[in-house]
Every structure is written in C-alpha cells, then in structure tokens.
Coordinates of C-alpha atoms and ligand atoms in Angstrom, one line a residue:
M1 CA -23.9 -17.3 43.0
A2 CA -22.2 -15.1 40.5
L3 CA -20.9 -11.9 42.0
T4 CA -21.0 -9.8 38.8
K5 CA -23.0 -8.9 35.8
N6 CA -20.0 -8.4 33.6
K7 CA -20.8 -10.5 30.6
K8 CA -17.2 -11.2 29.7
V9 CA -16.5 -12.5 33.2
L10 CA -19.7 -14.7 33.1
E11 CA -18.9 -16.0 29.7
F12 CA -15.3 -16.9 30.8
V13 CA -16.5 -18.7 33.9
E14 CA -19.1 -20.5 31.9
S15 CA -16.6 -21.6 29.3
C16 CA -14.3 -22.9 32.1
S17 CA -17.1 -24.8 33.9
S18 CA -18.5 -26.4 30.7
L19 CA -15.0 -27.6 29.9
T20 CA -13.9 -28.8 33.3
Q21 CA -17.4 -29.8 34.6
P22 CA -17.0 -29.1 38.3
D23 CA -19.7 -30.2 40.8
N24 CA -19.9 -26.7 42.3
I25 CA -18.8 -23.2 41.6
V26 CA -17.7 -20.9 44.4
W27 CA -17.1 -17.2 43.9
I28 CA -14.4 -15.8 46.1
D29 CA -15.6 -12.6 47.7
G30 CA -12.5 -12.0 49.7
S31 CA -14.4 -12.0 53.0
A32 CA -12.5 -13.1 56.2
N33 CA -15.3 -15.6 56.9
Q34 CA -15.1 -17.3 53.5
I35 CA -11.3 -17.6 53.8
K36 CA -11.7 -19.1 57.3
Q37 CA -14.1 -21.7 56.1
L38 CA -11.9 -22.6 53.2
K39 CA -8.9 -23.1 55.6
E40 CA -11.0 -25.4 57.7
E41 CA -12.1 -27.4 54.7
A42 CA -8.4 -27.7 53.6
V43 CA -7.4 -28.9 57.0
K44 CA -10.1 -31.5 57.0
S45 CA -9.1 -32.8 53.6
G46 CA -5.4 -32.8 54.6
E47 CA -4.5 -30.2 52.0
L48 CA -3.3 -28.0 54.8
I49 CA -1.8 -29.0 58.2
K50 CA -2.7 -26.6 61.0
L51 CA 0.5 -25.5 62.8
N52 CA 0.8 -24.5 66.5
Q53 CA -1.8 -21.7 66.7
N54 CA -0.2 -20.2 69.8
L55 CA 3.3 -19.9 68.3
L56 CA 2.2 -19.5 64.7
P57 CA -1.3 -18.1 64.7
D58 CA -3.3 -18.7 61.4
C59 CA -0.3 -20.5 59.9
Y60 CA -0.5 -23.7 57.9
L61 CA 1.8 -26.2 56.1
H62 CA 1.2 -27.6 52.7
R63 CA 3.1 -30.3 50.8
T64 CA 3.1 -30.6 47.1
K65 CA 3.6 -33.8 45.2
V66 CA 7.3 -34.6 45.0
N67 CA 7.2 -34.2 41.2
D68 CA 5.9 -30.6 41.5
V69 CA 8.3 -28.5 43.5
A70 CA 9.4 -25.6 41.2
R71 CA 8.7 -23.7 38.1
V72 CA 8.9 -25.8 35.0
E73 CA 10.6 -23.5 32.4
D74 CA 10.7 -26.2 29.7
R75 CA 6.9 -26.7 30.0
T76 CA 6.1 -23.0 30.0
F77 CA 5.1 -21.7 26.6
I78 CA 4.5 -18.3 25.0
C79 CA 1.8 -19.0 22.4
T80 CA 1.9 -16.2 19.8
K81 CA 0.5 -16.6 16.3
N82 CA 3.9 -15.8 14.9
K83 CA 6.6 -18.0 16.4
D84 CA 9.2 -15.2 16.0
D85 CA 7.2 -13.0 18.3
A86 CA 7.8 -15.3 21.2
G87 CA 11.5 -15.1 20.4
P88 CA 14.5 -17.4 20.9
V89 CA 14.6 -17.8 24.7
N90 CA 10.9 -18.8 25.2
Y91 CA 9.4 -22.1 24.4
W92 CA 6.7 -21.5 21.8
M93 CA 3.6 -23.4 20.7
D94 CA 1.0 -22.4 18.1
P95 CA -2.0 -21.0 20.0
K96 CA -4.5 -23.2 18.3
Q97 CA -2.5 -26.3 19.2
A98 CA -1.9 -25.1 22.7
Y99 CA -5.6 -24.4 23.4
E100 CA -6.5 -27.8 22.0
L101 CA -3.9 -29.6 24.0
T102 CA -4.6 -28.0 27.3
R103 CA -8.4 -28.0 26.8
E104 CA -8.2 -31.8 26.2
I105 CA -6.2 -32.2 29.4
A106 CA -8.5 -30.0 31.4
R107 CA -11.7 -31.5 29.9
G108 CA -13.9 -33.0 32.7
S109 CA -11.0 -32.7 35.2
M110 CA -13.0 -30.9 37.8
K111 CA -15.7 -33.6 38.0
G112 CA -16.3 -34.3 41.7
R113 CA -14.5 -31.1 42.6
T114 CA -15.3 -27.5 43.3
M115 CA -14.3 -24.7 40.9
Y116 CA -13.3 -21.5 42.6
V117 CA -13.6 -18.1 40.8
I118 CA -11.0 -15.7 42.1
P119 CA -11.4 -12.0 41.1
Y120 CA -8.1 -10.3 41.9
S121 CA -6.2 -7.1 41.2
M122 CA -2.5 -6.7 40.6
G123 CA -1.9 -3.3 42.1
V124 CA -4.1 -1.2 44.4
V125 CA -7.6 -1.3 43.0
G126 CA -8.4 2.0 41.4
S127 CA -4.8 3.0 40.8
D128 CA -3.5 3.8 37.2
F129 CA -1.2 0.8 37.5
A130 CA -3.8 -1.8 38.6
K131 CA -5.0 -4.5 36.3
I132 CA -7.7 -7.1 37.1
G133 CA -7.5 -10.8 36.6
I134 CA -9.9 -13.7 37.1
E135 CA -8.4 -17.0 38.0
V136 CA -10.5 -20.1 37.9
T137 CA -9.0 -23.0 39.9
D138 CA -9.9 -26.3 41.5
S139 CA -7.4 -25.8 44.3
I140 CA -8.2 -24.3 47.7
Y141 CA -4.4 -23.9 48.2
V142 CA -4.4 -21.6 45.2
V143 CA -7.3 -19.6 46.5
L144 CA -5.6 -19.2 49.9
N145 CA -2.3 -18.2 48.4
M146 CA -3.8 -15.8 45.9
N147 CA -5.7 -14.3 48.8
I148 CA -2.3 -13.5 50.3
M149 CA -0.4 -12.6 47.2
T150 CA -3.0 -10.4 45.5
R151 CA -5.9 -8.1 46.3
V152 CA -8.9 -10.5 46.1
G153 CA -12.6 -9.9 46.2
V154 CA -15.7 -8.1 45.0
N155 CA -13.9 -4.8 44.8
C156 CA -12.1 -6.1 41.8
L157 CA -15.4 -7.0 40.1
K158 CA -16.8 -3.6 40.9
A159 CA -13.7 -2.0 39.3
L160 CA -14.4 -4.0 36.1
G161 CA -17.9 -2.7 35.9
K162 CA -20.3 -4.1 33.3
N163 CA -17.9 -4.3 30.5
G164 CA -14.3 -4.1 31.7
D165 CA -11.6 -6.4 30.4
F166 CA -9.4 -8.6 32.5
I167 CA -6.7 -11.3 32.3
K168 CA -8.3 -14.7 32.0
G169 CA -6.6 -17.5 34.0
L170 CA -7.6 -21.2 34.1
H171 CA -5.8 -23.5 36.5
A172 CA -6.8 -27.2 36.5
K173 CA -4.8 -29.4 38.9
C174 CA -5.8 -32.5 37.0
N175 CA -3.7 -35.4 38.3
V176 CA -0.5 -33.3 38.8
D177 CA 1.0 -35.4 36.0
A178 CA 4.4 -34.0 35.2
D179 CA 4.3 -35.4 31.7
N180 CA 1.2 -33.5 30.9
R181 CA 2.1 -30.3 32.8
Y182 CA 1.8 -27.1 30.7
I183 CA 1.9 -23.5 31.6
M184 CA 0.5 -21.7 28.6
H185 CA 0.5 -18.0 27.9
F186 CA -1.6 -16.4 25.2
P187 CA -0.4 -12.7 25.3
E188 CA -2.5 -11.8 22.3
D189 CA -5.6 -13.0 24.1
N190 CA -4.8 -12.0 27.6
T191 CA -5.2 -15.6 28.6
I192 CA -3.2 -18.1 30.8
I193 CA -3.9 -21.8 31.1
S194 CA -2.0 -24.0 33.6
V195 CA -2.6 -27.7 33.9
N196 CA -1.2 -30.6 36.0
S197 CA 0.7 -28.6 38.6
A198 CA 0.0 -27.2 42.1
Y199 CA 3.3 -25.4 42.7
G200 CA 3.1 -21.7 43.3
G201 CA 5.1 -20.2 40.4
N202 CA 3.1 -22.4 38.0
V203 CA -0.3 -21.9 39.4
L204 CA -0.6 -18.6 41.3
L205 CA -1.4 -17.0 38.0
G206 CA -1.3 -13.4 39.1
K207 CA 2.4 -13.7 39.8
K208 CA 4.9 -14.8 37.1
C209 CA 2.3 -15.6 34.5
F210 CA 0.3 -12.3 34.6
A211 CA 2.5 -9.8 36.4
L212 CA 5.6 -10.6 34.4
R213 CA 4.9 -12.6 31.2
I214 CA 1.6 -11.1 30.1
A215 CA 2.3 -7.7 31.7
S216 CA 5.7 -7.4 30.0
Y217 CA 3.9 -7.9 26.7
L218 CA 1.2 -5.3 27.7
G219 CA 3.9 -2.9 28.9
K220 CA 5.7 -3.1 25.6
N221 CA 2.5 -2.2 23.8
E222 CA 1.3 0.4 26.3
G223 CA 4.6 2.1 27.0
W224 CA 5.5 0.8 30.5
M225 CA 7.6 -1.9 32.1
A226 CA 7.0 -5.1 34.1
E227 CA 10.2 -6.2 35.7
H228 CA 11.5 -9.0 38.0
M229 CA 12.6 -6.4 40.6
L230 CA 12.4 -5.7 44.3
I231 CA 11.7 -2.2 45.4
L232 CA 13.2 -0.7 48.5
G233 CA 13.3 2.8 50.1
V234 CA 16.2 4.2 52.0
T235 CA 15.6 7.0 54.5
F236 CA 18.6 9.2 55.2
P237 CA 19.4 10.8 58.6
D238 CA 18.0 14.1 57.2
Q239 CA 14.7 12.2 56.6
T240 CA 15.0 12.4 52.8
K241 CA 14.0 9.2 51.0
K242 CA 15.3 7.5 47.9
Y243 CA 14.1 4.4 46.1
I244 CA 15.9 1.6 44.4
A245 CA 14.5 -1.2 42.2
A246 CA 16.8 -4.2 41.8
A247 CA 16.6 -7.2 39.5
F248 CA 18.2 -10.5 40.6
P249 CA 17.4 -14.0 39.2
S250 CA 15.1 -16.2 41.3
A251 CA 16.5 -17.3 44.8
C252 CA 19.4 -14.8 44.6
G253 CA 18.4 -12.8 47.6
K254 CA 15.8 -10.2 46.4
T255 CA 13.7 -10.8 49.6
N256 CA 16.8 -10.4 51.8
L257 CA 17.9 -7.2 50.1
A258 CA 14.3 -5.8 50.1
M259 CA 14.0 -6.3 53.9
L260 CA 17.6 -5.4 54.8
I261 CA 18.5 -4.3 58.3
P262 CA 21.3 -1.8 58.1
P263 CA 24.4 -2.3 60.3
K264 CA 24.3 -0.8 63.7
H265 CA 26.2 2.3 62.9
Y266 CA 23.8 3.2 60.1
L267 CA 20.8 2.7 62.4
D268 CA 22.5 4.9 65.0
K269 CA 22.9 7.6 62.4
G270 CA 19.2 7.4 61.5
Y271 CA 19.2 5.4 58.3
K272 CA 16.2 3.2 57.6
V273 CA 15.4 0.7 54.9
E274 CA 11.8 -0.1 54.0
C275 CA 10.4 -2.7 51.7
V276 CA 8.0 -1.8 48.9
G277 CA 8.3 -5.2 47.1
D278 CA 10.5 -8.3 46.9
D279 CA 9.9 -9.7 43.4
I280 CA 8.0 -7.7 40.8
A281 CA 7.9 -4.0 39.8
W282 CA 5.5 -2.3 37.4
I283 CA 7.1 0.9 36.3
R284 CA 5.8 4.0 34.4
V285 CA 7.1 7.4 33.4
G286 CA 5.7 10.0 35.7
E287 CA 4.6 13.5 34.8
D288 CA 7.9 14.7 36.4
G289 CA 9.9 12.7 33.9
R290 CA 11.1 10.2 36.5
L291 CA 10.3 6.5 36.6
W292 CA 7.7 5.5 39.2
A293 CA 7.3 2.0 40.4
V294 CA 4.7 -0.1 42.2
N295 CA 4.8 -3.6 43.6
P296 CA 1.7 -5.2 42.1
E297 CA 1.6 -8.0 44.7
N298 CA 0.2 -8.0 48.2
G299 CA 2.4 -10.6 49.8
F300 CA 5.7 -12.4 49.7
F301 CA 6.3 -15.9 48.2
G302 CA 9.8 -16.3 49.6
V303 CA 12.3 -19.0 49.6
A304 CA 12.5 -20.5 53.1
P305 CA 15.9 -22.2 53.4
G306 CA 18.6 -19.9 54.5
T307 CA 16.1 -17.5 56.1
N308 CA 17.1 -16.9 59.7
E309 CA 17.4 -14.2 62.3
K310 CA 20.7 -13.0 60.9
S311 CA 20.0 -13.3 57.2
N312 CA 16.5 -11.8 57.3
L313 CA 14.8 -11.2 60.6
N314 CA 12.1 -9.1 58.9
A315 CA 11.1 -12.0 56.7
L316 CA 11.0 -14.3 59.7
E317 CA 8.8 -11.9 61.6
T318 CA 6.6 -11.6 58.5
T319 CA 6.0 -15.4 58.6
R320 CA 4.9 -15.6 62.2
R321 CA 1.2 -15.3 61.4
G322 CA -1.3 -15.7 58.6
T323 CA 1.3 -17.6 56.5
I324 CA 1.2 -20.7 54.4
F325 CA 4.4 -22.7 54.3
T326 CA 5.0 -25.0 51.4
N327 CA 7.4 -28.0 51.5
V328 CA 9.2 -27.0 54.6
A329 CA 9.8 -29.6 57.4
L330 CA 7.4 -30.0 60.3
N331 CA 8.8 -30.0 63.8
T332 CA 6.6 -32.5 65.5
D333 CA 7.6 -31.6 69.0
D334 CA 5.8 -28.3 68.9
M335 CA 4.0 -28.3 65.5
T336 CA 6.1 -25.5 64.1
V337 CA 8.2 -25.4 60.9
W338 CA 11.8 -25.8 60.2
W339 CA 14.2 -25.5 57.3
E340 CA 17.9 -25.8 56.7
G341 CA 19.6 -22.6 57.9
L342 CA 16.8 -21.6 60.3
S343 CA 18.3 -22.9 63.6
E344 CA 19.7 -26.0 65.2
K345 CA 18.2 -29.2 63.8
P346 CA 15.0 -30.1 65.6
E347 CA 14.9 -33.4 67.5
H348 CA 11.9 -34.8 65.7
C349 CA 10.7 -33.7 62.4
I350 CA 8.9 -34.8 59.3
D351 CA 10.5 -33.9 56.1
W352 CA 8.9 -32.1 53.1
T353 CA 7.9 -35.4 51.6
G354 CA 5.9 -36.3 54.7
K355 CA 8.4 -38.9 56.1
P356 CA 10.1 -38.8 59.5
W357 CA 13.5 -37.2 58.9
N358 CA 16.6 -39.1 60.1
G359 CA 19.0 -36.1 59.6
E360 CA 20.2 -37.2 56.2
G361 CA 19.4 -35.3 53.1
K362 CA 17.3 -32.1 53.2
A363 CA 14.4 -31.8 55.7
A364 CA 12.9 -28.9 53.7
H365 CA 13.0 -28.8 50.0
P366 CA 15.6 -26.3 48.7
N367 CA 12.8 -24.4 47.0
S368 CA 10.4 -24.6 49.9
R369 CA 8.5 -21.4 50.4
F370 CA 6.5 -19.1 52.7
T371 CA 3.5 -17.2 51.5
A372 CA 3.1 -14.3 53.8
P373 CA 1.0 -11.0 53.8
A374 CA 3.0 -7.9 53.1
V375 CA 1.3 -6.1 56.0
N376 CA 3.0 -8.5 58.4
C377 CA 6.4 -7.2 57.4
P378 CA 8.0 -5.0 60.2
C379 CA 9.8 -2.9 57.6
V380 CA 6.9 -2.6 55.0
S381 CA 7.1 0.8 53.4
P382 CA 4.3 3.4 54.2
D383 CA 4.3 3.7 50.4
F384 CA 3.3 0.1 49.9
N385 CA -0.2 1.0 49.0
S386 CA 0.6 4.2 47.2
K387 CA -1.5 4.5 44.1
K388 CA 1.1 6.5 42.3
G389 CA 4.1 4.4 43.3
V390 CA 7.6 5.5 44.3
P391 CA 10.1 7.5 42.2
L392 CA 13.3 5.5 41.3
S393 CA 16.7 7.0 41.9
A394 CA 18.5 3.8 40.9
I395 CA 18.0 0.5 39.1
V396 CA 20.3 -2.3 40.1
F397 CA 21.1 -5.5 38.3
G398 CA 22.8 -8.4 40.0
G399 CA 23.6 -12.1 39.5
R400 CA 25.3 -14.9 41.3
R401 CA 28.9 -14.7 39.9
A402 CA 31.8 -16.5 41.5
S403 CA 34.3 -14.4 39.5
A404 CA 34.7 -11.6 37.0
T405 CA 32.0 -9.2 38.1
P406 CA 33.0 -6.7 40.7
L407 CA 31.1 -6.0 43.9
V408 CA 29.4 -2.9 42.3
Y409 CA 29.8 -0.8 39.2
Q410 CA 27.8 2.0 37.6
S411 CA 26.9 2.1 34.0
R412 CA 27.8 5.2 32.0
D413 CA 24.3 6.1 31.0
W414 CA 20.8 4.6 30.4
K415 CA 21.8 2.8 27.2
H416 CA 24.9 1.4 28.7
G417 CA 22.8 0.4 31.7
V418 CA 20.5 -1.5 29.4
F419 CA 23.5 -3.2 27.9
V420 CA 24.7 -4.2 31.4
G421 CA 21.3 -5.7 32.2
S422 CA 21.1 -7.5 28.8
A423 CA 24.5 -9.1 29.5
M424 CA 23.6 -10.5 32.9
S425 CA 24.4 -14.1 33.6
S426 CA 23.9 -16.0 36.9
E427 CA 24.2 -19.5 38.3
T428 CA 20.9 -21.4 38.2
T429 CA 19.1 -22.1 41.5
A430 CA 16.4 -24.5 42.8
A431 CA 13.6 -22.1 42.0
A432 CA 13.2 -23.8 38.6
T433 CA 13.6 -27.5 37.8
G434 CA 16.9 -28.6 36.2
A435 CA 20.5 -28.5 37.3
T436 CA 21.6 -25.8 39.8
G437 CA 24.8 -23.8 39.8
V438 CA 25.1 -23.7 36.0
L439 CA 26.0 -20.2 34.6
R440 CA 23.4 -19.0 32.2
H441 CA 22.5 -15.8 30.5
D442 CA 19.6 -14.2 32.3
P443 CA 19.0 -10.7 30.9
M444 CA 17.6 -8.3 33.5
A445 CA 16.7 -11.5 35.4
M446 CA 13.8 -11.8 33.0
K447 CA 14.9 -14.9 30.9
P448 CA 12.1 -17.0 32.3
F449 CA 9.5 -14.2 32.4
T450 CA 9.6 -12.1 29.3
G451 CA 6.4 -12.7 27.3
Y452 CA 7.8 -11.8 23.9
H453 CA 11.0 -11.6 21.9
M454 CA 14.0 -10.8 24.0
G455 CA 15.5 -8.6 21.3
D456 CA 12.3 -6.5 21.3
Y457 CA 12.4 -6.4 25.1
F458 CA 15.9 -4.9 24.9
A459 CA 14.6 -2.4 22.3
H460 CA 11.7 -1.5 24.6
W461 CA 14.2 -0.7 27.4
I462 CA 16.1 1.6 24.9
D463 CA 12.8 3.2 23.8
M464 CA 11.7 3.8 27.4
G465 CA 15.0 5.6 28.0
K466 CA 14.0 8.1 25.3
K467 CA 10.9 9.0 27.3
I468 CA 12.5 9.5 30.7
K469 CA 13.7 13.0 31.2
N470 CA 15.3 12.2 34.6
P471 CA 16.3 8.6 34.3
P472 CA 17.5 6.6 37.3
K473 CA 21.1 5.7 37.3
I474 CA 21.8 2.0 36.5
F475 CA 24.2 -0.2 38.5
N476 CA 25.3 -3.8 38.7
V477 CA 26.2 -5.6 41.9
N478 CA 27.6 -9.0 42.8
W479 CA 27.4 -10.3 46.3
F480 CA 28.7 -13.7 45.4
R481 CA 32.4 -13.3 44.5
Q482 CA 34.4 -16.3 45.8
D483 CA 38.1 -16.8 46.6
K484 CA 40.0 -19.8 45.4
N485 CA 38.8 -21.8 48.4
G486 CA 35.2 -21.2 47.5
N487 CA 34.6 -18.7 50.4
F488 CA 32.4 -15.7 49.7
M489 CA 34.5 -12.5 49.6
W490 CA 31.8 -10.1 50.7
P491 CA 29.7 -10.6 53.8
G492 CA 26.4 -9.7 52.1
F493 CA 23.0 -9.4 53.9
G494 CA 22.8 -6.3 56.1
D495 CA 26.3 -5.2 55.0
N496 CA 25.0 -4.7 51.5
M497 CA 23.8 -1.4 53.0
R498 CA 27.3 -0.2 52.5
V499 CA 27.0 -0.7 48.8
L500 CA 23.5 0.8 48.6
E501 CA 24.8 3.9 50.3
W502 CA 27.5 4.3 47.7
I503 CA 24.9 3.7 44.9
L504 CA 22.7 6.4 46.3
K505 CA 25.6 8.8 46.8
R506 CA 26.2 8.4 43.1
C507 CA 22.6 9.4 42.5
S508 CA 22.8 12.7 44.4
D509 CA 23.2 16.1 42.9
N510 CA 26.8 16.1 44.2
P511 CA 27.9 12.6 43.5
V512 CA 30.7 10.9 45.3
D513 CA 33.8 10.4 43.1
A514 CA 34.4 7.1 41.3
E515 CA 37.0 5.4 39.1
E516 CA 36.3 4.7 35.5
T517 CA 37.1 1.2 34.3
P518 CA 36.5 -0.5 31.0
I519 CA 33.1 -1.7 32.2
G520 CA 31.9 1.4 34.0
F521 CA 32.4 3.3 37.3
V522 CA 33.6 1.5 40.4
P523 CA 33.9 2.9 43.9
K524 CA 37.2 4.0 45.3
A525 CA 37.6 1.4 48.1
E526 CA 37.8 4.1 50.8
D527 CA 34.4 5.4 49.7
I528 CA 32.7 2.2 50.9
D529 CA 32.0 2.7 54.6
L530 CA 33.4 -0.3 56.5
T531 CA 32.8 1.1 60.0
G532 CA 32.0 -1.6 62.5
L533 CA 33.0 -4.4 60.1
D534 CA 36.1 -6.5 60.6
Y535 CA 36.9 -6.6 56.9
D536 CA 40.2 -6.3 55.0
I537 CA 40.3 -3.4 52.7
G538 CA 42.7 -5.4 50.5
T539 CA 39.8 -7.9 49.9
L540 CA 37.5 -5.0 49.1
K541 CA 40.0 -3.6 46.6
E542 CA 40.3 -7.1 45.0
I543 CA 36.5 -7.4 44.5
L544 CA 36.4 -3.9 43.0
T545 CA 39.1 -4.7 40.5
V546 CA 38.2 -5.1 36.8
D547 CA 40.4 -7.4 34.9
K548 CA 40.6 -6.5 31.3
Q549 CA 41.5 -9.9 30.0
T550 CA 38.6 -11.5 31.9
W551 CA 36.3 -8.9 30.6
F552 CA 37.5 -9.2 27.0
K553 CA 36.4 -12.9 27.3
E554 CA 33.1 -11.8 28.9
A555 CA 32.6 -9.5 25.9
E556 CA 33.2 -12.3 23.5
E557 CA 30.8 -14.4 25.4
I558 CA 28.1 -11.7 25.3
E559 CA 28.8 -11.4 21.6
N560 CA 28.2 -15.1 21.1
Y561 CA 25.0 -14.8 23.1
Y562 CA 23.8 -11.8 21.1
N563 CA 24.7 -13.4 17.8
G564 CA 24.0 -17.0 18.5
V565 CA 20.9 -16.7 20.7
I566 CA 19.1 -13.4 20.5
G567 CA 19.9 -12.5 16.9
S568 CA 18.8 -9.7 14.6
R569 CA 16.4 -7.9 16.8
I570 CA 19.1 -6.5 19.1
P571 CA 19.0 -2.7 19.0
D572 CA 22.1 -1.0 17.5
E573 CA 22.7 0.9 20.7
L574 CA 23.5 -2.4 22.5
W575 CA 25.9 -3.5 19.7
A576 CA 27.6 -0.1 20.1
C577 CA 28.0 -0.7 23.8
L578 CA 29.4 -4.2 23.2
N579 CA 31.9 -2.9 20.7
E580 CA 32.9 -0.2 23.2
L581 CA 33.4 -2.9 25.9
K582 CA 35.6 -4.9 23.6
E583 CA 37.6 -1.9 22.6
N584 CA 38.1 -0.9 26.3
C585 CA 39.2 -4.4 27.2
K586 CA 41.8 -4.9 24.5
V587 CA 45.0 -5.6 26.4
T588 CA 48.2 -4.2 25.0
A589 CA 51.4 -6.2 25.2
R590 CA 52.7 -3.7 27.9
E591 CA 49.6 -4.1 30.0
T592 CA 49.9 -7.9 29.8
A593 CA 53.2 -7.6 31.5
K594 CA 51.8 -5.4 34.4
K595 CA 48.3 -6.6 35.4
P596 CA 45.8 -5.6 36.8
A597 CA 44.3 -3.0 34.5
A598 CA 44.8 0.6 35.5
K599 CA 41.8 2.6 36.5
K600 CA 41.2 6.1 35.2
T601 CA 39.3 8.8 37.2
D602 CA 35.7 9.7 36.7
T603 CA 36.4 12.6 34.5
A604 CA 38.7 10.7 32.1
K605 CA 37.9 10.9 28.4
K606 CA 35.6 8.0 27.4
P607 CA 36.6 5.9 24.4
T608 CA 34.6 6.4 21.3
A609 CA 32.1 3.7 20.4
K610 CA 32.5 1.9 17.1
S611 CA 29.5 1.8 14.7
P612 CA 27.1 -1.1 15.3
S613 CA 28.3 -4.4 14.0
S614 CA 26.4 -6.4 11.5
A615 CA 25.8 -9.2 13.7
K616 CA 37.8 -10.9 54.6
K617 CA 38.7 -12.0 57.5
A618 CA 35.7 -12.6 59.9
T619 CA 32.9 -12.7 57.4
A620 CA 33.8 -15.0 54.6
A621 CA 31.4 -17.9 54.5
K622 CA 31.5 -21.1 52.5
S623 CA 29.7 -20.6 49.2
T624 CA 27.2 -23.2 50.1
A625 CA 25.3 -20.4 51.9
N626 CA 22.2 -19.5 50.1
K627 CA 21.1 -16.0 49.3
K628 CA 22.7 -12.7 50.3
Ligands
OXD1 C1 9.8 -16.6 42.4 C2 10.8 -17.1 41.4 O1 9.1 -17.5 43.0 O2 11.4 -16.2 40.8 O3 9.8 -15.4 42.7 O4 10.9 -18.3 41.1
MN2 MN1 11.0 -14.2 41.4

C-alpha cells in the first residue's frame, strides 16, 4: 500500500510500474521488521549468504555478476539539453534519446519480480541540507544497502508533505547485461535511471548519482557545494575542535584518513580524531561566514582489500555487525569473510566468484566492499547527525602520485587553492572499470562525479570563494611518493596525523612558520612531529622538496589539460594562477647548475601574476600496498 498522498511521488511510482510491469509493489517503510523479512527472503533466494551470526551478527555476503564489479564511467551519462552543459569530461546523451533508450531496456523488465519503493533522505531529515529521493528498484540488495547508506522510511515521505519535490531514481536490474548497461543522469529533471547493473556505485542512487552528480548541479544553481570529500574532526589536548574536509579519488584512502587512529604519543597528549564522513560532503556558507559541511550519507561503502587492524581498525570494527559484504572471499571454516591484506590466508575459502580458492589470483575482488552503518564506527563524531554541520578550518586535496608532488603544501589563498584542486591528477584504481595505475587528471577528485561542465564547476568554486568571509585554508597532500625502488617514502595511515597537525597549526591564529616554494607553502621538516617514529629526516626533507624543473613540466601539462580538455570556460583566476606557477618555475641557467630549487621564507615577496592567457627506514612499504 502506498505510504504517501504526495501526487508527484504516486505519479512517479505509477510511471515506473507501468513501464517495468512488476508483479508486486512494496513500499519500504524503514521498519526493522520489514528489513529483517527482506534479509530472510534474500538469504532464501541466494542473493545474500548469511555469515557466522556469532562472530558477525547480522552480517551477509553478496556476490555480483563477474561483469558487474565497479562503476562504469564510460556508460555513465549526463543528459542535458545542451551538450555543452555536460562539458568535456562527461559522457553526454541527448535526454530524449537517453529516456527512450533506457525506457526500452527497462520495459517489462520487472515482470515476475517485486518493485520496491525506497523513500530516502540524503542528510538528516529536517535539516537545511537534507534532500529527499525516491528510488524504485527490483533489487533487495539495493534496498538493504540503501537502508544502511541513507536515512530510509516514512519520515522522508512526511518531510515531503503533499506536494514536495524529490529526486527521482529508477533502477532496473534487467539481465545485468554489460552491453546494455547505462547510468543516466538528467540534472534538468532531477532524475536518474540505471539499468543492467547491480554494483553499488551504479545502483545505490543516493550516493554518486544523487549526492554528487545531481547535487553538484543543484549546488551550482543554489549556491552550495557537493564534493567527493571525507570530513574529520580533530580534538586538541585543550579540548578545542577543528574540522577538515579532504578530497581524494576513489580507493585512495579517504576511509582510512577519516577513521585515523593517531600515533601513541598524540593519544597520550589527548588528541582525538573523529569521523563525520568518508566519501561525500555537502557544504554551505554559514551565517558566520565560514564553510559548514555535512555528510549526507548514513553509512560507509568502503573498499575491503587492504583494510586490517593496522591500516584501519575503526573500519574493521565498524564491519563487525549489521554489514553487507560484496565480492569478498568466504572463509568456509568459520563462515566469516576474508580479503587480501586482512590477515594470513585462510585454509579454506571460496573466492569472490563463488569458486573454491586455490591460493592463486585474488580471493576477494580488488574493488570488493563493505556496506556498514556509520553508528557502528568506534570513532564516529558526536556531530555526525548535526543538522547544521561542522565548520571547516581546512580543505585538503590529495592524489596518488609516485613523484613530483610533495608530502604536503598549502596554497597561497582560496583562488590558488582552487587552482591546486583543478590541477589534481592521480593514478586510476579498481573502483572504476578500466586500467589501473594510469595517471589521469581528476580535478578535486570529481572527474567522474561532476554533473555539469568542469569549467563551470571551477568557476563555481571561485564564486563560492567570494561569498566566504572566513574561508578555510586549502592544502594538497601526497601519501604515495615512491623512491626509485618503488617503496613508499611516507608511512601513511595513522602517521598522517603528523601532517594533519601541521595543517591545523597553519590554520590557527598564530600559524606555524612555513617555507614558500614555487607551488605554495611547505613545512620546515623540523615542524613535522616525528616523535615515536623511526624515520629519517633526510627522507622527509626529500619529500618536502619542490623541484622547479619537474613543476615547470607539471605546469605545461596542466596548461595542455586546460587548453586541450576543459577549454574556454576556465575562469581567468585559474589562468592567472597557472601563469604564476610557470613563472615561478622558470629555471635560470645558474639554478640548473645547482639544484634543488631554493626555498624562500613565508614572508618573502610573492611573484606578480601575469594577466590571464587567451587560452625511511622502518616504514617504507612496497608500493603494491593499497590505500594510505
Ligand atoms: C566510491 C567510489 O565507491 O568513489 O566511493 O567509487
Ligand atoms: Mn568515492
């Protein structure tokens, strides 16, 4: 029975059911009883495997089809009337054609199946940030995951009232046919249609599709921001708190950073890190002129491989109950789960494809996941459900770069920070289909998630800067520098606290000193606290060095990207920053003879911008390690 009188919702549900022709329609009310029944049904049908309920209470395993294990960026479309509005880095399809194509595919596809109607909210229901969506799907797996990842149930319908608007989402599993898989976004109609997939990022429509692609478009029009960012809070020994939002591409360690456990000597002093979010931030300007952020999600859809007691104990604890695992291995001795990097290999296990594992190849898919409720997380922030969000002191960008980019640097101001974000590149990972380890531009880690023209997105960042009286400082980090033998040069994980501390000290009223380099401010090596870490300060100095020649080449590469890919919509402010970078990195003949580039102090005179152009010892681990 329909749970609402909202005509728009009823019409949407009716249009989906007359198209897909399900045998039954079930409205998801969010009650524990209904969810329990659905789990039982999914276990009966084989869609879920019940895990050891003593060791992993209320935990289940799901396997996707082998052709359906990651986001499909080349089958993900932004369907705007005007092709130019989707911009150069999105795949585009004419909305009329996209509706026709996907409706044809979905037509009759739910015959013999049940259609579930999921009312959900991104953000705490009733907060200024929150937005409601309705996802219609024929997958119990989707219902159960959405129930973890978002706030689901009748409350959301109540919040809509009789006439409220919402984001429409239709997911039809069809035959999970990779050749007819499409993830369509219609930002001008607040609509998403996903067909022929059952993998999280393609089908949990509240996540990437709504909370990033559609929301970024809404944010541009409504004056706020939807970003691919974790949010964490640091409590200092004097009990003051500061918040950081950080953008990293998929599978580059956002979950690990968001749940970081500081090194012992920080804990002893009274530092604490708490997690507000691990993937998405919705950000608005507050009345106090600062940026305030919420995590619109309600759970974590984290990458399993590489997660262990050392890399992320908090994530591991989070997954010990009420969790759905996808494409990990099944330890048949005790009906628990296993993945590469978790622990010693189990004696007997079934791999992610459902076959007995003989120890060769991967037991868990590299993009296998856990879907776990945020409330399970031992370090979840008390501000997790705050309706007004948390104020940001710092925004951090970061990518996976074997060379060039130092451990950390600070931009000169908001505009320069936007430039730094726009120039991000990172090596690709298993979170999306396609080759891994390929360096690609991924501005603000939003390449796959911006629902409109990337040049306009940069302009939106610049415009937002004009509205923020007290902007957060903007930084860039790189945990992934490698030496010539392919060893990581920074230990990462909990030790990243040492870098966060420097970042926050730069955000204080009395900032720690820094050195100005051609790309921004880097720490003096002695200002990074290495207490308790067997780490060579020489290595630290090396990964804090900025090489002018390398950065001149980077600048040329950014220029090629701006000119060759993004094109005319890039704001002048960013061209000015690029020119400034090139100017700063020009190497004189004398300098060529005595590398590396000299650093100036914080107070040194900045070079003038040109006008816009027309166009360790113990810690080093092999770079095959996953996320830091
Ligand atoms: C994710 C991703 O699942 O970025 O968060 O792919
Ligand atoms: Mn992500």
